[in-house]
Coordinates of C-alpha atoms in Angstrom, one line a residue:
X1 CA 191.0 107.8 75.7
X2 CA 190.4 107.2 79.4
X3 CA 193.4 107.3 81.6
X4 CA 194.1 105.0 84.5
X5 CA 193.0 107.7 86.9
X6 CA 189.6 107.9 85.3
X7 CA 189.2 104.1 85.3
X8 CA 190.0 104.0 89.0
X9 CA 187.5 106.8 89.7
X10 CA 184.8 105.1 87.7
X11 CA 185.5 101.8 89.5
X12 CA 185.4 103.4 93.0
X13 CA 182.4 105.5 92.0
X14 CA 180.5 102.3 91.0
X15 CA 181.4 100.7 94.4
X16 CA 180.4 103.9 96.2
X17 CA 177.0 103.9 94.4
X18 CA 176.5 100.2 95.3
X19 CA 177.3 100.9 98.9
X20 CA 175.0 103.9 99.0
X21 CA 172.1 101.8 97.5
X22 CA 172.7 99.0 100.0
X23 CA 172.9 101.5 102.9
X24 CA 169.7 103.2 101.9
X25 CA 167.8 99.9 101.5
X26 CA 169.1 98.8 105.0
X27 CA 167.9 102.1 106.5
X28 CA 164.5 101.7 105.0
X29 CA 164.2 98.1 106.2
X30 CA 165.3 99.1 109.7
X31 CA 162.6 101.9 109.7
X32 CA 159.9 99.4 108.7
X33 CA 161.1 96.9 111.4
X34 CA 161.0 99.7 114.0
X35 CA 157.4 100.6 112.9
X36 CA 156.4 96.9 113.2
X37 CA 157.7 96.7 116.7
X38 CA 156.0 100.0 117.7
X39 CA 152.7 98.7 116.4
X40 CA 153.1 95.5 118.4
X41 CA 153.7 97.5 121.6
X42 CA 151.1 100.1 120.9
X43 CA 148.3 97.8 120.0
X44 CA 148.7 94.9 122.3
X45 CA 150.8 96.0 125.3
X46 CA 148.2 98.5 126.5
X47 CA 145.5 95.8 126.4
X48 CA 147.8 93.3 128.2
X49 CA 148.5 95.8 131.0
X50 CA 144.8 96.8 131.2
X51 CA 143.8 93.1 131.6
X52 CA 146.3 92.5 134.3
X53 CA 145.1 95.6 136.1
X54 CA 141.5 94.4 135.8
X55 CA 142.3 91.1 137.2
X56 CA 144.3 92.6 140.1
X57 CA 141.5 95.1 140.9
X58 CA 138.9 92.3 140.8
X59 CA 141.0 90.3 143.2
X60 CA 141.1 93.3 145.6
X61 CA 137.4 93.9 145.3
X62 CA 136.8 90.2 146.2
X63 CA 139.1 90.6 149.1
X64 CA 137.1 93.6 150.2
X65 CA 133.9 91.5 150.2
X66 CA 135.7 88.8 152.2
X67 CA 136.8 91.5 154.7
X68 CA 133.2 92.6 155.2
X69 CA 132.1 89.0 155.7
X70 CA 134.8 88.5 158.3
X71 CA 133.6 91.6 160.3
X72 CA 136.0 94.2 159.0
X73 CA 133.4 96.2 157.0
X74 CA 135.2 99.6 157.0
X75 CA 138.4 98.1 155.5
X76 CA 136.4 96.0 153.1
X77 CA 134.3 98.9 151.9
X78 CA 137.5 101.0 151.3
X79 CA 139.0 98.2 149.2
X80 CA 135.8 97.8 147.2
X81 CA 135.4 101.5 146.5
X82 CA 139.1 102.0 145.6
X83 CA 139.4 99.0 143.3
X84 CA 136.1 99.4 141.6
X85 CA 137.4 102.7 140.3
X86 CA 140.7 101.1 139.3
X87 CA 138.8 98.3 137.5
X88 CA 136.7 100.8 135.6
X89 CA 139.7 102.7 134.5
X90 CA 141.5 99.6 133.2
X91 CA 138.3 98.5 131.5
X92 CA 138.0 101.9 129.8
X93 CA 141.6 101.5 128.5
X94 CA 140.8 98.1 127.2
X95 CA 137.6 99.2 125.5
X96 CA 139.5 102.1 123.9
X97 CA 142.2 99.8 122.6
X98 CA 140.4 97.1 120.7
X99 CA 142.8 95.7 118.0
X100 CA 141.9 92.0 117.6
X101 CA 139.0 90.1 116.2
X102 CA 136.7 88.9 119.1
X103 CA 138.5 91.2 121.5
X104 CA 135.6 93.7 121.4
X105 CA 133.0 91.0 122.1
X106 CA 135.0 89.7 125.1
X107 CA 135.6 93.2 126.5
X108 CA 131.9 94.0 126.2
X109 CA 131.2 90.7 128.1
X110 CA 133.6 91.8 130.8
X111 CA 131.8 95.2 131.1
X112 CA 128.4 93.6 131.3
X113 CA 129.5 90.9 133.8
X114 CA 131.3 93.4 136.0
X115 CA 128.2 95.6 136.2
X116 CA 126.2 92.5 137.4
X117 CA 129.0 91.8 139.9
X118 CA 129.0 95.3 141.3
X119 CA 125.2 95.2 141.5
X120 CA 125.4 92.1 143.5
X121 CA 128.1 93.2 145.9
X122 CA 125.6 94.9 148.3
X123 CA 124.0 91.4 148.9
X124 CA 127.3 90.4 150.6
X125 CA 128.2 93.6 152.4
X126 CA 124.9 94.9 153.6
X127 CA 124.6 94.9 157.4
X128 CA 120.9 94.6 157.1
X129 CA 121.2 91.0 156.1
X130 CA 122.3 88.1 158.3
X131 CA 125.8 86.7 158.0
X132 CA 124.4 83.5 156.6
X133 CA 122.4 85.3 153.9
X134 CA 125.5 87.4 153.0
X135 CA 127.7 84.3 152.8
X136 CA 125.1 82.4 150.7
X137 CA 124.9 85.4 148.3
X138 CA 128.7 85.5 148.0
X139 CA 129.2 81.8 147.3
X140 CA 126.2 81.2 145.1
X141 CA 126.1 84.4 143.0
X142 CA 129.1 86.7 143.5
X143 CA 132.0 84.3 143.5
X144 CA 131.0 82.5 140.3
X145 CA 130.6 85.8 138.6
X146 CA 134.0 86.8 139.9
X147 CA 135.5 83.7 138.3
X148 CA 133.8 84.4 134.9
X149 CA 135.1 88.0 134.8
X150 CA 138.6 86.9 135.7
X151 CA 138.5 84.2 133.0
X152 CA 137.3 86.6 130.3
X153 CA 140.0 89.1 131.3
X154 CA 142.6 86.3 131.1
X155 CA 141.3 85.3 127.6
X156 CA 141.7 88.9 126.3
X157 CA 145.2 89.0 127.9
X158 CA 146.2 85.8 126.2
X159 CA 144.8 86.9 122.8
X160 CA 146.9 90.0 123.0
X161 CA 150.0 88.1 124.1
X162 CA 149.7 85.6 121.3
X163 CA 149.3 88.4 118.8
X164 CA 152.4 90.0 120.2
X165 CA 154.3 86.7 119.7
X166 CA 153.0 86.4 116.1
X167 CA 154.0 90.0 115.3
X168 CA 157.4 89.5 116.9
X169 CA 157.9 86.4 114.6
X170 CA 156.9 88.5 111.6
X171 CA 159.3 91.2 112.6
X172 CA 162.1 88.6 112.9
X173 CA 161.4 87.3 109.5
X174 CA 161.6 90.9 108.1
X175 CA 164.8 91.4 110.0

């Protein structure tokens, strides 16, 4: 026959087992949630930052071109050189961190358009050309290309931000 002490021990033992199971399940769920959040940041945050850096660098390159058109060719050339390197680094990060459908296609378009852009920059900064020729080249060819690259980088940025929001919503549902 089981005494009162054994009955109490069995009752508390059962409660302790239930608490242990619930605690273990909670820890597993928290681990999965942590991994989901890590994936969100790892996959999309780098691309978002890279796109912002590309846009910033592109703006500075454009400013460098405008400096040269206004007669400050030394300062303009320094900006162009420094931020061309910066843009290429950010583009390299983006190309190495493709995580979404259509992101690769857009990143390759940015790469191709940027190469065209850089190839056209001498048309606007070359001292061998007249100011009128340089201005015409800038406004007819370089500036529209600048806008296309900037738009593509913004589209990639928005794709990654939207994916981060969707993944956040999924993580909230799991939580």
